[in-house]
Amino acid sequence: MARGVYIHIPFCHQICNYCDFNKVFFKNQPVDEYIEALGTEMKLWSEDKQAFSHIETIFLGGGTPTSLSPTQLSRLLTLIKTYIPMEHVTEFTSEANPDELTKEKLEVLYKGGVNRISLGVQAFQPELLKKLGRTHSNEHVFETLKEAKKVGFTNISIDLMYGLPGQTVEEWKATLEVAFGLNLPHYSAYSLIVESKTIFYNLMNKGKLSLPGEDLEADMYDILMQQMEEHGFHQYEISNFSKDGHSSIHNRIYWDNDEYAGFGAGAHGYVNGIRYSNHAPLKKYISSLEAGEKPILKTHVVTQDEKMEEEMFLGLRKTAGISKKHFQAKFNCTIESVYSKKLKLLVSAGLLSNDEAAVKLTKKGRFVGNEVFEEFLL
């Protein structure tokens, strides 16, 4: 049974240098046709009443959802409420760019049921924003947050990034200082990962991308955790921090390894034990739906072993770790019966803690989380 819905909006007015998500420049794209195609896809999936009887969260991501006009946003929200059961939805998030989120768009989102905004800020130094390919200014951020609160939004998060080209520890500390001054209930902070098919990747291959290095990046992460704790934020996941009651319910669905639907070009989903991905090209996505077919490119039936692997490497992202009681109820076996040797090895290395209730990363383990996760791939 799906707990959440992810809806992908692939349009952008500016392509960021680090982004590897499925996206296209907004100009001359079939935006209105795409929105209607989304409605058709949601309608097709809604026929599975058992899988879609208890949706708890909806997340508009991209690309840039706020690249849409107010009229287009309104149409999208109408389609969502038409085909997705809303009675159990407690969190409805939209990603947004600070220089595109006008008062009119904020009002459309709020009236349309969106109750959480995730704002892509990344940094507060103009030179770093320019390197990232971001087009907003600090003033855009401050004004957007001011207007969002006026409209009625109280659950607001911003994304920050560290380990950026040329970024210093002092700049990272300054970014955090400004961020805390915004008095928000939630922050996400990610280290830069240079993905293939990005501008940064091409620059790196040409030797033209100067990154801080692993040691300096680790220092920035340590500063992040210390500062968040000092300012009263709970680290509930490797990269996410919140005040009480404001952790992201939608993202927890992923980390809990629960099911969710993915709608849109290039979107991924996990429904009825099957992981699937949609066609990414807009024409192929739209034409599939015009033919009355779900726009699925490929599917994979997840085996029991794979489900356990995913439970481990997704669940260990949470600072609460993996509940042993929940694992046993879900898989009818204990964690130790499957991963005893690996657990002992990682505990002895100081990367995991393993008590009667849960298995979780230690603080040391958070710095090398990806290496720990890989140990649980059978």
mmCIF file of C-alpha atoms in Angstrom:
data_model
loop_
_atom_site.group_PDB
_atom_site.id
_atom_site.type_symbol
_atom_site.label_atom_id
_atom_site.label_comp_id
_atom_site.label_asym_id
_atom_site.label_seq_id
_atom_site.Cartn_x
_atom_site.Cartn_y
_atom_site.Cartn_z
ATOM 1 C CA MET A 1 0.000 0.000 0.000
ATOM 2 C CA ALA A 2 1.396 3.386 -1.032
ATOM 3 C CA ARG A 3 1.825 5.901 1.778
ATOM 4 C CA GLY A 4 3.035 8.796 -0.331
ATOM 5 C CA VAL A 5 2.908 10.346 -3.781
ATOM 6 C CA TYR A 6 5.789 12.047 -5.588
ATOM 7 C CA ILE A 7 4.940 14.236 -8.599
ATOM 8 C CA HIS A 8 7.763 15.313 -10.909
ATOM 9 C CA ILE A 9 7.732 18.695 -12.643
ATOM 10 C CA PRO A 10 10.731 18.630 -15.022
ATOM 11 C CA PHE A 11 10.689 22.257 -16.128
ATOM 12 C CA CYS A 12 13.327 24.834 -15.180
ATOM 13 C CA HIS A 13 14.016 28.397 -16.253
ATOM 14 C CA GLN A 14 17.670 27.821 -15.339
ATOM 15 C CA ILE A 15 19.619 24.543 -15.180
ATOM 16 C CA CYS A 16 21.844 24.299 -12.087
ATOM 17 C CA ASN A 17 25.413 23.136 -12.620
ATOM 18 C CA TYR A 18 25.135 20.241 -10.130
ATOM 19 C CA CYS A 19 21.687 18.872 -10.979
ATOM 20 C CA ASP A 20 21.294 15.425 -12.552
ATOM 21 C CA PHE A 21 17.514 15.097 -12.166
ATOM 22 C CA ASN A 22 15.311 14.768 -15.234
ATOM 23 C CA LYS A 23 14.767 18.367 -16.352
ATOM 24 C CA VAL A 24 14.350 20.574 -19.426
ATOM 25 C CA PHE A 25 14.358 24.297 -20.109
ATOM 26 C CA PHE A 26 10.846 25.675 -19.701
ATOM 27 C CA LYS A 27 10.763 27.651 -22.960
ATOM 28 C CA ASN A 28 8.963 26.015 -25.910
ATOM 29 C CA GLN A 29 8.005 22.929 -23.896
ATOM 30 C CA PRO A 30 4.508 21.333 -23.891
ATOM 31 C CA VAL A 31 3.856 22.387 -20.304
ATOM 32 C CA ASP A 32 0.046 22.404 -20.415
ATOM 33 C CA GLU A 33 -0.019 19.050 -22.202
ATOM 34 C CA TYR A 34 2.332 17.644 -19.576
ATOM 35 C CA ILE A 35 0.060 18.751 -16.741
ATOM 36 C CA GLU A 36 -2.923 17.074 -18.394
ATOM 37 C CA ALA A 37 -0.830 13.930 -18.914
ATOM 38 C CA LEU A 38 -0.061 13.924 -15.189
ATOM 39 C CA GLY A 39 -3.780 13.981 -14.540
ATOM 40 C CA THR A 40 -4.258 10.985 -16.830
ATOM 41 C CA GLU A 41 -1.469 9.083 -15.085
ATOM 42 C CA MET A 42 -2.948 9.787 -11.656
ATOM 43 C CA LYS A 43 -6.362 8.677 -12.902
ATOM 44 C CA LEU A 44 -4.962 5.356 -14.191
ATOM 45 C CA TRP A 45 -3.190 4.631 -10.913
ATOM 46 C CA SER A 46 -6.204 5.688 -8.803
ATOM 47 C CA GLU A 47 -8.102 2.684 -10.154
ATOM 48 C CA ASP A 48 -6.020 0.521 -7.791
ATOM 49 C CA LYS A 49 -8.189 1.292 -4.760
ATOM 50 C CA GLN A 50 -6.274 -0.993 -2.409
ATOM 51 C CA ALA A 51 -2.867 0.554 -3.112
ATOM 52 C CA PHE A 52 -4.170 4.135 -2.959
ATOM 53 C CA SER A 53 -6.630 4.056 -0.088
ATOM 54 C CA HIS A 54 -4.421 5.723 2.518
ATOM 55 C CA ILE A 55 -2.119 8.388 1.036
ATOM 56 C CA GLU A 56 -0.408 10.377 3.807
ATOM 57 C CA THR A 57 1.874 12.723 1.888
ATOM 58 C CA ILE A 58 2.246 14.427 -1.485
ATOM 59 C CA PHE A 59 5.506 15.944 -2.730
ATOM 60 C CA LEU A 60 5.904 18.200 -5.771
ATOM 61 C CA GLY A 61 9.515 18.011 -6.927
ATOM 62 C CA GLY A 62 11.588 18.678 -9.976
ATOM 63 C CA GLY A 63 12.927 20.332 -11.894
ATOM 64 C CA THR A 64 11.103 23.300 -10.455
ATOM 65 C CA PRO A 65 7.383 23.093 -9.599
ATOM 66 C CA THR A 66 7.279 26.866 -9.162
ATOM 67 C CA SER A 67 8.438 27.372 -12.749
ATOM 68 C CA LEU A 68 4.747 26.858 -13.586
ATOM 69 C CA SER A 69 2.474 29.879 -13.878
ATOM 70 C CA PRO A 70 -0.220 30.455 -11.234
ATOM 71 C CA THR A 71 -2.844 29.156 -13.693
ATOM 72 C CA GLN A 72 -0.807 26.031 -14.420
ATOM 73 C CA LEU A 73 -0.186 25.419 -10.721
ATOM 74 C CA SER A 74 -3.894 25.777 -10.030
ATOM 75 C CA ARG A 75 -4.750 23.244 -12.738
ATOM 76 C CA LEU A 76 -2.175 20.792 -11.394
ATOM 77 C CA LEU A 77 -3.522 21.076 -7.850
ATOM 78 C CA THR A 78 -7.077 20.556 -9.107
ATOM 79 C CA LEU A 79 -6.032 17.338 -10.865
ATOM 80 C CA ILE A 80 -4.230 16.124 -7.754
ATOM 81 C CA LYS A 81 -7.298 16.636 -5.583
ATOM 82 C CA THR A 82 -9.464 14.971 -8.233
ATOM 83 C CA TYR A 83 -7.537 11.706 -8.407
ATOM 84 C CA ILE A 84 -5.611 11.361 -5.151
ATOM 85 C CA PRO A 85 -7.609 10.643 -1.965
ATOM 86 C CA MET A 86 -6.874 13.582 0.326
ATOM 87 C CA GLU A 87 -8.634 12.551 3.550
ATOM 88 C CA HIS A 88 -5.468 11.090 5.129
ATOM 89 C CA VAL A 89 -2.941 13.557 3.661
ATOM 90 C CA THR A 90 -1.174 15.352 6.508
ATOM 91 C CA GLU A 91 1.800 16.789 4.600
ATOM 92 C CA PHE A 92 1.703 18.347 1.128
ATOM 93 C CA THR A 93 5.089 19.756 0.089
ATOM 94 C CA SER A 94 6.215 21.781 -2.876
ATOM 95 C CA GLU A 95 9.813 22.507 -3.775
ATOM 96 C CA ALA A 96 10.420 26.084 -4.862
ATOM 97 C CA ASN A 97 13.023 28.534 -6.120
ATOM 98 C CA PRO A 98 13.270 31.804 -4.165
ATOM 99 C CA ASP A 99 13.191 34.013 -7.274
ATOM 100 C CA GLU A 100 10.121 32.307 -8.777
ATOM 101 C CA LEU A 101 7.810 31.966 -5.790
ATOM 102 C CA THR A 102 5.628 35.063 -6.133
ATOM 103 C CA LYS A 103 2.871 36.039 -3.718
ATOM 104 C CA GLU A 104 0.287 34.908 -6.284
ATOM 105 C CA LYS A 105 1.898 31.463 -6.599
ATOM 106 C CA LEU A 106 2.135 31.164 -2.814
ATOM 107 C CA GLU A 107 -1.585 31.901 -2.517
ATOM 108 C CA VAL A 108 -2.421 29.337 -5.215
ATOM 109 C CA LEU A 109 -0.335 26.683 -3.462
ATOM 110 C CA TYR A 110 -1.778 27.434 -0.036
ATOM 111 C CA LYS A 111 -5.394 27.496 -1.229
ATOM 112 C CA GLY A 112 -4.696 24.311 -3.207
ATOM 113 C CA GLY A 113 -3.774 22.371 -0.075
ATOM 114 C CA VAL A 114 0.014 22.666 0.004
ATOM 115 C CA ASN A 115 1.079 23.089 3.644
ATOM 116 C CA ARG A 116 4.862 22.768 3.432
ATOM 117 C CA ILE A 117 7.433 24.628 1.335
ATOM 118 C CA SER A 118 10.957 23.378 0.624
ATOM 119 C CA LEU A 119 13.057 26.275 -0.651
ATOM 120 C CA GLY A 120 16.258 25.724 -2.632
ATOM 121 C CA VAL A 121 18.667 28.239 -1.076
ATOM 122 C CA GLN A 122 22.015 26.344 -1.033
ATOM 123 C CA ALA A 123 24.246 29.263 0.063
ATOM 124 C CA PHE A 124 24.207 32.934 1.021
ATOM 125 C CA GLN A 125 27.367 34.003 -0.831
ATOM 126 C CA PRO A 126 26.656 35.499 -4.294
ATOM 127 C CA GLU A 127 29.861 34.068 -5.753
ATOM 128 C CA LEU A 128 28.966 30.536 -4.629
ATOM 129 C CA LEU A 129 25.432 30.864 -5.986
ATOM 130 C CA LYS A 130 26.872 31.946 -9.322
ATOM 131 C CA LYS A 131 29.155 28.892 -9.407
ATOM 132 C CA LEU A 132 26.155 26.660 -8.725
ATOM 133 C CA GLY A 133 24.168 28.245 -11.538
ATOM 134 C CA ARG A 134 21.576 29.637 -9.152
ATOM 135 C CA THR A 135 19.814 32.850 -10.162
ATOM 136 C CA HIS A 136 18.335 34.049 -6.864
ATOM 137 C CA SER A 137 19.754 36.602 -4.441
ATOM 138 C CA ASN A 138 19.631 36.713 -0.649
ATOM 139 C CA GLU A 139 16.940 39.366 -0.953
ATOM 140 C CA HIS A 140 14.796 36.924 -2.929
ATOM 141 C CA VAL A 141 15.105 34.422 -0.080
ATOM 142 C CA PHE A 142 14.219 36.925 2.637
ATOM 143 C CA GLU A 143 11.272 38.382 0.711
ATOM 144 C CA THR A 144 9.901 34.959 -0.279
ATOM 145 C CA LEU A 145 10.003 33.698 3.303
ATOM 146 C CA LYS A 146 8.303 36.881 4.492
ATOM 147 C CA GLU A 147 5.499 36.491 1.936
ATOM 148 C CA ALA A 148 5.128 32.757 2.614
ATOM 149 C CA LYS A 149 4.554 33.407 6.298
ATOM 150 C CA LYS A 150 2.039 36.173 5.475
ATOM 151 C CA VAL A 151 0.091 33.790 3.252
ATOM 152 C CA GLY A 152 -0.073 31.294 6.113
ATOM 153 C CA PHE A 153 2.788 28.825 5.680
ATOM 154 C CA THR A 154 4.388 27.786 8.958
ATOM 155 C CA ASN A 155 6.093 24.559 7.883
ATOM 156 C CA ILE A 156 9.015 25.826 5.792
ATOM 157 C CA SER A 157 12.360 24.181 5.070
ATOM 158 C CA ILE A 158 15.416 25.382 3.196
ATOM 159 C CA ASP A 159 18.106 23.327 1.463
ATOM 160 C CA LEU A 160 21.765 24.197 2.050
ATOM 161 C CA MET A 161 24.930 22.773 0.463
ATOM 162 C CA TYR A 162 28.529 22.369 1.586
ATOM 163 C CA GLY A 163 31.682 21.033 -0.010
ATOM 164 C CA LEU A 164 31.138 23.480 -2.863
ATOM 165 C CA PRO A 165 33.832 24.606 -5.329
ATOM 166 C CA GLY A 166 36.029 27.145 -3.565
ATOM 167 C CA GLN A 167 33.876 27.157 -0.429
ATOM 168 C CA THR A 168 35.688 27.865 2.847
ATOM 169 C CA VAL A 169 34.804 26.845 6.398
ATOM 170 C CA GLU A 170 34.224 30.518 7.181
ATOM 171 C CA GLU A 171 31.704 30.807 4.354
ATOM 172 C CA TRP A 172 29.911 27.673 5.562
ATOM 173 C CA LYS A 173 29.707 29.048 9.106
ATOM 174 C CA ALA A 174 28.370 32.332 7.703
ATOM 175 C CA THR A 175 25.714 30.491 5.685
ATOM 176 C CA LEU A 176 24.568 28.634 8.801
ATOM 177 C CA GLU A 177 24.463 31.857 10.803
ATOM 178 C CA VAL A 178 22.183 33.507 8.253
ATOM 179 C CA ALA A 179 20.053 30.365 8.027
ATOM 180 C CA PHE A 180 19.470 30.194 11.770
ATOM 181 C CA GLY A 181 18.501 33.862 11.737
ATOM 182 C CA LEU A 182 15.559 32.998 9.487
ATOM 183 C CA ASN A 183 13.873 31.190 12.389
ATOM 184 C CA LEU A 184 12.629 28.181 10.422
ATOM 185 C CA PRO A 185 11.517 24.781 11.779
ATOM 186 C CA HIS A 186 13.493 22.606 9.355
ATOM 187 C CA TYR A 187 16.805 22.562 7.480
ATOM 188 C CA SER A 188 18.301 20.119 4.995
ATOM 189 C CA ALA A 189 22.046 20.269 4.329
ATOM 190 C CA TYR A 190 23.765 18.186 1.675
ATOM 191 C CA SER A 191 27.362 17.748 0.625
ATOM 192 C CA LEU A 192 27.982 18.293 -3.064
ATOM 193 C CA ILE A 193 28.081 15.071 -5.055
ATOM 194 C CA VAL A 194 29.372 15.530 -8.599
ATOM 195 C CA GLU A 195 27.059 13.405 -10.720
ATOM 196 C CA SER A 196 27.597 12.397 -14.332
ATOM 197 C CA LYS A 197 25.735 14.343 -17.036
ATOM 198 C CA THR A 198 26.140 17.614 -15.133
ATOM 199 C CA ILE A 199 28.106 20.756 -15.898
ATOM 200 C CA PHE A 200 30.204 20.179 -12.774
ATOM 201 C CA TYR A 201 31.071 16.680 -13.980
ATOM 202 C CA ASN A 202 32.340 18.031 -17.287
ATOM 203 C CA LEU A 203 34.372 20.712 -15.491
ATOM 204 C CA MET A 204 35.854 18.120 -13.120
ATOM 205 C CA ASN A 205 36.955 15.943 -16.015
ATOM 206 C CA LYS A 206 38.711 18.961 -17.513
ATOM 207 C CA GLY A 207 40.451 19.726 -14.216
ATOM 208 C CA LYS A 208 38.524 22.976 -13.840
ATOM 209 C CA LEU A 209 36.541 22.185 -10.679
ATOM 210 C CA SER A 210 38.280 23.026 -7.405
ATOM 211 C CA LEU A 211 36.592 21.109 -4.579
ATOM 212 C CA PRO A 212 37.414 21.427 -0.849
ATOM 213 C CA GLY A 213 38.514 17.809 -0.393
ATOM 214 C CA GLU A 214 37.268 15.068 1.932
ATOM 215 C CA ASP A 215 38.890 16.362 5.135
ATOM 216 C CA LEU A 216 37.529 19.881 4.741
ATOM 217 C CA GLU A 217 34.125 18.529 3.768
ATOM 218 C CA ALA A 218 34.136 16.371 6.923
ATOM 219 C CA ASP A 219 34.968 19.475 8.983
ATOM 220 C CA MET A 220 31.983 21.255 7.452
ATOM 221 C CA TYR A 221 29.703 18.340 8.296
ATOM 222 C CA ASP A 222 30.983 18.301 11.868
ATOM 223 C CA ILE A 223 30.309 22.037 12.156
ATOM 224 C CA LEU A 224 26.820 21.470 10.748
ATOM 225 C CA MET A 225 25.940 18.849 13.360
ATOM 226 C CA GLN A 226 27.368 20.903 16.213
ATOM 227 C CA GLN A 227 25.597 24.096 15.155
ATOM 228 C CA MET A 228 22.255 22.373 14.643
ATOM 229 C CA GLU A 229 22.415 20.806 18.089
ATOM 230 C CA GLU A 230 23.373 24.109 19.700
ATOM 231 C CA HIS A 231 20.392 25.810 18.051
ATOM 232 C CA GLY A 232 17.936 23.177 19.257
ATOM 233 C CA PHE A 233 17.482 21.166 16.070
ATOM 234 C CA HIS A 234 17.170 17.386 16.180
ATOM 235 C CA GLN A 235 19.159 15.482 13.562
ATOM 236 C CA TYR A 236 16.681 12.811 12.516
ATOM 237 C CA GLU A 237 18.519 11.773 9.342
ATOM 238 C CA ILE A 238 22.056 12.154 8.011
ATOM 239 C CA SER A 239 21.242 15.416 6.198
ATOM 240 C CA ASN A 240 18.047 16.623 7.887
ATOM 241 C CA PHE A 241 17.381 18.615 11.038
ATOM 242 C CA SER A 242 14.130 19.802 12.584
ATOM 243 C CA LYS A 243 12.369 21.268 15.544
ATOM 244 C CA ASP A 244 9.886 18.946 17.286
ATOM 245 C CA GLY A 245 6.998 17.980 15.027
ATOM 246 C CA HIS A 246 8.538 19.268 11.802
ATOM 247 C CA SER A 247 10.515 16.340 10.388
ATOM 248 C CA SER A 248 9.626 15.503 6.782
ATOM 249 C CA ILE A 249 6.958 12.800 6.801
ATOM 250 C CA HIS A 250 7.334 12.212 3.064
ATOM 251 C CA ASN A 251 11.064 11.583 3.171
ATOM 252 C CA ARG A 252 10.611 9.246 6.124
ATOM 253 C CA ILE A 253 8.507 7.051 3.833
ATOM 254 C CA TYR A 254 11.608 6.501 1.693
ATOM 255 C CA TRP A 255 13.878 5.844 4.688
ATOM 256 C CA ASP A 256 11.304 3.503 6.254
ATOM 257 C CA ASN A 257 11.394 1.550 2.979
ATOM 258 C CA ASP A 258 7.611 1.918 2.605
ATOM 259 C CA GLU A 259 5.729 2.168 -0.675
ATOM 260 C CA TYR A 260 5.015 5.334 -2.659
ATOM 261 C CA ALA A 261 3.826 6.258 -6.135
ATOM 262 C CA GLY A 262 5.904 8.332 -8.532
ATOM 263 C CA PHE A 263 4.120 10.332 -11.217
ATOM 264 C CA GLY A 264 5.702 12.274 -14.067
ATOM 265 C CA ALA A 265 8.466 11.966 -16.653
ATOM 266 C CA GLY A 266 11.413 10.037 -15.233
ATOM 267 C CA ALA A 267 9.690 9.508 -11.877
ATOM 268 C CA HIS A 268 10.317 6.386 -9.810
ATOM 269 C CA GLY A 269 7.822 4.548 -7.623
ATOM 270 C CA TYR A 270 7.435 1.494 -5.408
ATOM 271 C CA VAL A 271 3.923 0.016 -5.354
ATOM 272 C CA ASN A 272 2.646 -3.496 -4.580
ATOM 273 C CA GLY A 273 6.192 -4.789 -4.126
ATOM 274 C CA ILE A 274 7.309 -3.521 -7.542
ATOM 275 C CA ARG A 275 9.804 -0.743 -8.168
ATOM 276 C CA TYR A 276 9.267 1.077 -11.447
ATOM 277 C CA SER A 277 10.556 4.032 -13.436
ATOM 278 C CA ASN A 278 8.741 6.132 -16.024
ATOM 279 C CA HIS A 279 9.873 7.204 -19.461
ATOM 280 C CA ALA A 280 11.978 10.346 -19.082
ATOM 281 C CA PRO A 281 11.564 12.064 -22.495
ATOM 282 C CA LEU A 282 8.477 14.295 -22.403
ATOM 283 C CA LYS A 283 7.161 13.195 -25.802
ATOM 284 C CA LYS A 284 7.355 9.508 -24.885
ATOM 285 C CA TYR A 285 5.794 10.139 -21.479
ATOM 286 C CA ILE A 286 2.886 12.122 -22.945
ATOM 287 C CA SER A 287 2.294 9.825 -25.938
ATOM 288 C CA SER A 288 2.082 6.748 -23.678
ATOM 289 C CA LEU A 289 -0.666 8.386 -21.656
ATOM 290 C CA GLU A 290 -2.488 9.638 -24.749
ATOM 291 C CA ALA A 291 -2.608 5.966 -25.792
ATOM 292 C CA GLY A 292 -4.219 5.106 -22.445
ATOM 293 C CA GLU A 293 -1.122 3.368 -21.060
ATOM 294 C CA LYS A 294 0.884 3.972 -17.924
ATOM 295 C CA PRO A 295 4.200 5.559 -19.011
ATOM 296 C CA ILE A 296 6.340 2.899 -17.351
ATOM 297 C CA LEU A 297 9.772 2.230 -18.840
ATOM 298 C CA LYS A 298 10.801 -0.677 -16.623
ATOM 299 C CA THR A 299 9.720 -2.598 -13.550
ATOM 300 C CA HIS A 300 11.429 -4.798 -10.993
ATOM 301 C CA VAL A 301 9.775 -7.180 -8.535
ATOM 302 C CA VAL A 302 11.694 -6.706 -5.291
ATOM 303 C CA THR A 303 12.831 -9.986 -3.735
ATOM 304 C CA GLN A 304 12.856 -10.671 -0.007
ATOM 305 C CA ASP A 305 16.652 -10.376 0.125
ATOM 306 C CA GLU A 306 16.505 -7.044 -1.696
ATOM 307 C CA LYS A 307 13.827 -5.768 0.668
ATOM 308 C CA MET A 308 16.080 -6.549 3.623
ATOM 309 C CA GLU A 309 19.042 -4.848 1.961
ATOM 310 C CA GLU A 310 16.950 -1.751 1.324
ATOM 311 C CA GLU A 311 15.638 -1.814 4.870
ATOM 312 C CA MET A 312 19.216 -1.623 6.099
ATOM 313 C CA PHE A 313 20.816 0.966 3.825
ATOM 314 C CA LEU A 314 17.751 3.220 3.812
ATOM 315 C CA GLY A 315 16.908 2.790 7.486
ATOM 316 C CA LEU A 316 20.438 3.480 8.664
ATOM 317 C CA ARG A 317 20.120 7.004 7.258
ATOM 318 C CA LYS A 318 17.807 7.743 10.192
ATOM 319 C CA THR A 319 19.540 8.640 13.432
ATOM 320 C CA ALA A 320 17.003 6.414 15.214
ATOM 321 C CA GLY A 321 18.318 3.562 13.099
ATOM 322 C CA ILE A 322 16.454 0.333 12.433
ATOM 323 C CA SER A 323 14.086 -1.083 15.005
ATOM 324 C CA LYS A 324 14.870 -4.739 15.605
ATOM 325 C CA LYS A 325 11.264 -5.430 16.575
ATOM 326 C CA HIS A 326 10.002 -3.849 13.342
ATOM 327 C CA PHE A 327 12.567 -5.728 11.228
ATOM 328 C CA GLN A 328 11.543 -9.070 12.719
ATOM 329 C CA ALA A 329 7.834 -8.368 12.259
ATOM 330 C CA LYS A 330 8.383 -7.297 8.654
ATOM 331 C CA PHE A 331 10.684 -10.128 7.555
ATOM 332 C CA ASN A 332 9.988 -12.906 10.065
ATOM 333 C CA CYS A 333 13.655 -13.114 11.064
ATOM 334 C CA THR A 334 16.114 -11.179 13.200
ATOM 335 C CA ILE A 335 18.695 -8.708 11.906
ATOM 336 C CA GLU A 336 21.427 -10.825 13.550
ATOM 337 C CA SER A 337 20.325 -13.962 11.721
ATOM 338 C CA VAL A 338 21.004 -12.230 8.398
ATOM 339 C CA TYR A 339 23.790 -9.749 9.135
ATOM 340 C CA SER A 340 25.587 -11.037 12.242
ATOM 341 C CA LYS A 341 29.129 -10.927 10.841
ATOM 342 C CA LYS A 342 28.749 -7.521 9.245
ATOM 343 C CA LEU A 343 27.190 -6.061 12.379
ATOM 344 C CA LYS A 344 30.085 -7.303 14.533
ATOM 345 C CA LEU A 345 32.636 -5.916 12.076
ATOM 346 C CA LEU A 346 31.001 -2.473 11.883
ATOM 347 C CA VAL A 347 30.406 -2.271 15.638
ATOM 348 C CA SER A 348 34.052 -3.135 16.319
ATOM 349 C CA ALA A 349 35.065 -0.389 13.869
ATOM 350 C CA GLY A 350 32.980 2.101 15.837
ATOM 351 C CA LEU A 351 30.653 2.796 12.902
ATOM 352 C CA LEU A 352 27.494 1.149 14.256
ATOM 353 C CA SER A 353 25.863 0.743 17.633
ATOM 354 C CA ASN A 354 23.835 -2.406 18.255
ATOM 355 C CA ASP A 355 21.684 -2.632 21.359
ATOM 356 C CA GLU A 356 18.537 -4.555 22.277
ATOM 357 C CA ALA A 357 16.218 -2.096 20.516
ATOM 358 C CA ALA A 358 17.969 -0.899 17.362
ATOM 359 C CA VAL A 359 20.935 -0.809 15.037
ATOM 360 C CA LYS A 360 22.102 2.689 14.176
ATOM 361 C CA LEU A 361 25.048 4.683 12.891
ATOM 362 C CA THR A 362 27.379 6.166 15.472
ATOM 363 C CA LYS A 363 28.472 9.771 15.004
ATOM 364 C CA LYS A 364 31.686 8.402 13.488
ATOM 365 C CA GLY A 365 29.602 6.275 11.156
ATOM 366 C CA ARG A 366 27.675 9.287 9.849
ATOM 367 C CA PHE A 367 30.846 10.621 8.255
ATOM 368 C CA VAL A 368 31.226 7.471 6.132
ATOM 369 C CA GLY A 369 27.581 6.507 5.833
ATOM 370 C CA ASN A 370 27.731 5.397 2.210
ATOM 371 C CA GLU A 371 30.573 2.993 2.986
ATOM 372 C CA VAL A 372 28.552 1.495 5.830
ATOM 373 C CA PHE A 373 25.433 1.131 3.668
ATOM 374 C CA GLU A 374 27.379 -0.764 1.005
ATOM 375 C CA GLU A 375 28.272 -3.428 3.555
ATOM 376 C CA PHE A 376 24.646 -4.587 3.600
ATOM 377 C CA LEU A 377 24.401 -5.326 -0.090
ATOM 378 C CA LEU A 378 24.340 -9.126 -0.264
#
